[in-house]
Coordinates of C-alpha atoms in Angstrom, one line a residue:
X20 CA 70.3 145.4 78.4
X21 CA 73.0 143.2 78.1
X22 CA 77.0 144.3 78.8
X23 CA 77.7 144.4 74.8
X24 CA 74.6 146.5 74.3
X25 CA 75.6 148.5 77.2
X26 CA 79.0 149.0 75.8
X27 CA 78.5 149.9 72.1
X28 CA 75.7 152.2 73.6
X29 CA 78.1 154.1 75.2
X30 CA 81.0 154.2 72.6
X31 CA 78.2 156.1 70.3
X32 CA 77.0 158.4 72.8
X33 CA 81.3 159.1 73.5
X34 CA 82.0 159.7 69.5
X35 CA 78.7 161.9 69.6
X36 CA 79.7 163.6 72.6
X37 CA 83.1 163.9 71.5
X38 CA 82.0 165.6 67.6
X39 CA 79.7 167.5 69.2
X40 CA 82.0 169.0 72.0
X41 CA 84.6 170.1 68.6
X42 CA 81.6 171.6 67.2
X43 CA 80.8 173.2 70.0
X44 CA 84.6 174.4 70.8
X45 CA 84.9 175.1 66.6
X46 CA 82.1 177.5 66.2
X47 CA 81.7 179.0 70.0
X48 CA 81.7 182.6 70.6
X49 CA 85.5 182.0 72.1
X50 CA 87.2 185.7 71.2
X51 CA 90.0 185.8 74.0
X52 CA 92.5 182.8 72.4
X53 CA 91.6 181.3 69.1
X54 CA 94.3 179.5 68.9
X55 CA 93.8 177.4 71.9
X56 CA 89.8 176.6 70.6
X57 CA 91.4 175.6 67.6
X58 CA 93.9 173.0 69.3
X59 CA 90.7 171.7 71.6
X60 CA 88.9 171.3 68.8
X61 CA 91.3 169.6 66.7
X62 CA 91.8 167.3 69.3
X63 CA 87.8 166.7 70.2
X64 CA 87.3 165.3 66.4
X65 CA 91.0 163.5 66.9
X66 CA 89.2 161.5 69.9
X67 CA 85.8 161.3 68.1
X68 CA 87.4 159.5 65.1
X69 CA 89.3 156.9 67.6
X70 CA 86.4 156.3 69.4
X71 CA 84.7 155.8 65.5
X72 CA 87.6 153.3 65.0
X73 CA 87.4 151.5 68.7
X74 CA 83.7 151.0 68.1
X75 CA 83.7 149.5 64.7
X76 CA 86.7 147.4 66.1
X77 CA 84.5 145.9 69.2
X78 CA 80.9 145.3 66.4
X79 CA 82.9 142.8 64.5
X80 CA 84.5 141.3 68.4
X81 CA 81.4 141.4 69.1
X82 CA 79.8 139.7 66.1
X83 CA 82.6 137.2 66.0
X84 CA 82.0 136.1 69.0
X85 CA 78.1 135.8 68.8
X86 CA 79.2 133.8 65.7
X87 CA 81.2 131.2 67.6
X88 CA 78.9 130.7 70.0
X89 CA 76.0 129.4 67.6
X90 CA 78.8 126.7 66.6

């Protein structure tokens, strides 16, 4: 497996991580301070959307670059 593989690899398995963690903090069985599963929630799906955006960003590097190299 080759570093690019490598690396988009583990951006997925960070923004599934990180939607799943919100989930996880969202619909837990958290009584004693709702509020503050709300906030870490909130932030979990905040960091699972920019890691949705920094992946997309390094596919098309990443493309771009395979691209230039054939030339």
């Amino acid at each position: 497996m080759n570093i690019k593989a490598f690396h988009i690899f583990f951006i997925i398995l960070s923004t599934l991580l990180a939607f799943g963690f919100g989930l996880w903090s969202w619909m837990g069985p958290f009584s004693d301070n709702q509020m503050l599963n709300g906030l870490v929630s909130v932030t979990s799906f905040a960091i699972g959307i920019g890691l949705m955006s920094y992946g997309i960003h390094v596919w098309k590097k990443f493309q771009k670059e395979e691209f230039k190299g054939e030339e």
